[in-house]
């Protein structure tokens, strides 16, 4: 019974989410563009699939991964776990949080890989680039970026350093990299930052941030719990540009070798 | 029929591969690092199956519904040739998809309690509600502006990175001027606005526009709408924090 009402809640929530989008799309299609949607039946079936898919996806996350992920975030940031069994209570230093950094990095990596929005963008990028940007390559690059971002986010909360230093430093790196990266990848790289942080990543990463801010002395969950998402957004930009630079460099080296042999 | 089942199986196999890492990570930490049993194993297995099925349906639906309609509307707008309606559509899409976004509602409520604790606003229920609503409208407005600006850029063919750098500069200049309490929320709000349904639509719209306008490259000009949508909320929320 409880599960059923949860389903209903999620279904209603998702419909409320999709309704404005559908209204705008079909409103403009009918009143402004005044032409029938090509393959209307197929498109509508697709919408039903998306709606149903989102409901099942969210319901499954809520039932399986989110409770466990939240519980683990709480357990890993618990001072009792960080100090180990039978240790004398003492002031924690930033080196005590090793497992938290590792968990942050792996959580960021694996949730980014499961993010449906990123799958969508990677599919589009492969199509547009005629296959030269692989779905898997792009997604692994982005996931590595999210991993570094989340890990740095946990480090920032533990050390209590101001968020904007990290953001500004990241901006500078992005700008410098932009000057050297292949022009074709830049818009996709900038897009991949915003794409990665949605349905799967945000709740789990937020739980880790808030749990950590509760444990670390002198930090407040409301002030310091934020900021993880911001970092998880910026590092994929760098990672995708690095990925493009590496593939370009490898292609050039292969090319040089081949022409050198002639 | 068989072809459909084969297609479905192909997507399902992809979904299994997509979800395996997260299950491995959680399993490893729970069993090896924390040395705890997994609670409610039945729920976990059931939930994972639902996630798998949901992801598979979603990816099928993308190909059938969201991508084609985004692209076909981009083509129709390009053929119609009215800049006004296209920009209005872009704004409406950005604003409409963001204003009801659950992640944004959660962050806005959180922000209102931060502001009340910091005594920026009165801690009464109505003051907090008004602040949260104001913040939500601000973010929705910023995403509307972002998509509008991004579409205009595609039409003009301006390089994306100069515009983004101006945005970065805006963030850097505004950060020291904004109240300390809002900074973390502002920076995070950029990430939470772009939802799972908006992203494929907006991407298909951008790529479709770039393909239907002569002299535009879908790779260089078609992407970049999401980049705007994750930058303008930071600027707008910092501004909101400075004003209220």
XYZ file of C-alpha atoms in Angstrom, chain B residues 27-215:
189
model
C 28.476 -2.913 -2.427
C 32.213 -2.524 -1.881
C 31.880 0.225 0.698
C 29.051 -1.439 2.551
C 30.592 -4.924 2.729
C 34.353 -4.298 2.735
C 34.903 -0.833 4.212
C 31.997 -0.433 6.609
C 31.598 -4.228 7.111
C 27.839 -3.963 7.442
C 25.223 -6.299 6.019
C 23.069 -4.880 3.256
C 19.700 -3.925 4.753
C 16.516 -4.894 2.881
C 18.207 -6.911 0.179
C 14.826 -7.627 -1.431
C 14.044 -3.941 -1.790
C 17.483 -3.336 -3.225
C 17.151 -6.022 -5.892
C 13.622 -4.903 -6.762
C 14.643 -1.261 -6.919
C 17.648 -1.993 -9.086
C 15.446 -3.878 -11.544
C 13.072 -0.909 -11.691
C 15.980 1.468 -12.313
C 17.196 -0.781 -15.122
C 13.792 -0.987 -16.753
C 13.216 2.750 -16.319
C 16.542 3.698 -17.877
C 15.903 1.359 -20.801
C 12.461 2.845 -21.480
C 13.843 6.355 -21.134
C 16.602 5.791 -23.698
C 14.084 4.248 -26.148
C 11.764 7.211 -25.579
C 14.576 9.663 -26.268
C 15.106 8.252 -29.729
C 11.402 8.061 -30.503
C 10.019 11.198 -28.867
C 12.280 13.851 -27.394
C 15.034 13.986 -30.022
C 12.732 13.966 -33.082
C 10.384 16.636 -31.742
C 13.247 18.907 -30.659
C 14.793 18.641 -34.087
C 11.610 18.890 -36.130
C 10.611 22.037 -34.230
C 14.046 23.541 -34.855
C 13.627 22.860 -38.595
C 10.098 24.301 -38.620
C 11.197 27.465 -36.833
C 14.101 27.890 -39.227
C 11.723 27.522 -42.186
C 9.200 29.925 -40.673
C 12.000 32.452 -40.261
C 10.417 34.486 -37.471
C 13.072 35.416 -34.937
C 10.481 36.720 -32.474
C 8.601 33.438 -32.162
C 11.772 31.388 -32.000
C 13.186 33.502 -29.173
C 9.852 33.447 -27.342
C 9.806 29.661 -27.689
C 13.371 29.447 -26.362
C 12.523 31.603 -23.362
C 9.305 29.699 -22.630
C 11.102 26.366 -22.829
C 13.793 27.478 -20.378
C 11.406 29.184 -17.971
C 8.653 26.570 -18.136
C 10.882 23.563 -17.573
C 12.702 25.126 -14.639
C 9.992 26.774 -12.575
C 8.440 23.450 -11.499
C 11.711 21.535 -11.188
C 11.607 19.552 -7.893
C 15.363 19.858 -7.262
C 15.055 23.623 -7.554
C 12.086 23.760 -5.168
C 14.118 21.825 -2.593
C 17.137 24.125 -2.959
C 14.963 27.263 -2.790
C 13.352 26.127 0.471
C 16.774 25.303 1.879
C 18.007 28.744 0.875
C 15.037 30.424 2.559
C 15.860 28.774 5.882
C 19.522 29.789 5.499
C 18.434 33.374 4.883
C 16.091 33.283 7.870
C 18.847 31.910 10.132
C 21.194 34.634 8.964
C 18.449 37.183 9.715
C 18.433 38.506 6.186
C 14.688 38.006 6.127
C 12.132 37.603 8.912
C 11.815 34.002 10.052
C 8.021 33.948 9.643
C 6.457 31.328 7.413
C 5.190 33.855 4.866
C 8.511 35.718 4.589
C 10.298 32.445 3.945
C 7.724 31.314 1.406
C 7.991 34.609 -0.440
C 11.795 34.430 -0.455
C 11.785 30.839 -1.772
C 9.267 31.705 -4.479
C 11.273 34.777 -5.475
C 14.384 32.655 -5.747
C 12.592 30.045 -7.856
C 11.268 32.668 -10.249
C 14.741 34.223 -10.433
C 16.327 30.919 -11.405
C 13.555 30.108 -13.908
C 13.953 33.580 -15.429
C 17.705 33.056 -15.662
C 17.288 29.743 -17.491
C 14.774 31.342 -19.866
C 17.270 34.096 -20.607
C 20.029 31.492 -21.002
C 18.184 29.478 -23.666
C 17.110 32.674 -25.437
C 20.690 33.958 -25.461
C 22.014 30.573 -26.516
C 19.593 30.317 -29.445
C 20.456 33.865 -30.504
C 24.134 32.896 -30.437
C 23.485 29.903 -32.711
C 21.736 32.167 -35.213
C 24.537 34.726 -35.137
C 27.291 32.098 -35.035
C 29.187 33.819 -32.209
C 31.886 31.765 -30.507
C 30.603 30.328 -27.235
C 33.715 30.664 -25.115
C 33.892 34.481 -25.176
C 30.341 34.695 -23.877
C 31.022 32.101 -21.180
C 34.157 33.951 -20.106
C 32.166 37.175 -19.717
C 29.788 35.144 -17.528
C 32.684 33.812 -15.442
C 33.939 37.362 -15.014
C 30.470 38.393 -13.835
C 30.488 35.594 -11.238
C 33.976 36.522 -10.009
C 33.108 40.226 -9.700
C 29.775 39.572 -7.970
C 30.972 36.958 -5.469
C 32.683 39.339 -2.998
C 29.708 41.722 -3.186
C 27.021 39.122 -2.474
C 26.052 38.035 1.057
C 28.172 35.116 2.235
C 25.142 32.891 2.882
C 23.934 32.898 -0.696
C 27.237 32.044 -2.434
C 27.148 28.263 -1.967
C 23.498 28.119 -3.006
C 24.101 30.336 -6.033
C 26.986 28.177 -7.240
C 24.969 24.992 -6.753
C 21.829 26.338 -8.411
C 23.645 26.308 -11.738
C 23.891 22.550 -11.541
C 20.414 21.649 -10.383
C 18.418 23.492 -13.019
C 19.079 21.304 -16.014
C 16.785 18.321 -15.591
C 16.815 14.969 -17.282
C 13.966 15.826 -19.648
C 15.114 19.358 -20.487
C 18.646 18.375 -21.480
C 17.798 16.083 -24.435
C 15.153 18.510 -25.725
C 17.365 21.563 -25.554
C 20.303 19.680 -27.072
C 18.166 18.466 -29.983
C 16.843 22.009 -30.478
C 20.351 23.491 -30.615
C 21.746 20.849 -32.928
C 18.642 21.037 -35.163
C 18.937 24.812 -35.462
C 22.625 24.654 -36.280
C 21.920 22.040 -38.952
C 19.169 24.050 -40.602
C 20.976 27.398 -40.717
C 23.465 27.709 -43.491
C 27.092 28.089 -42.499
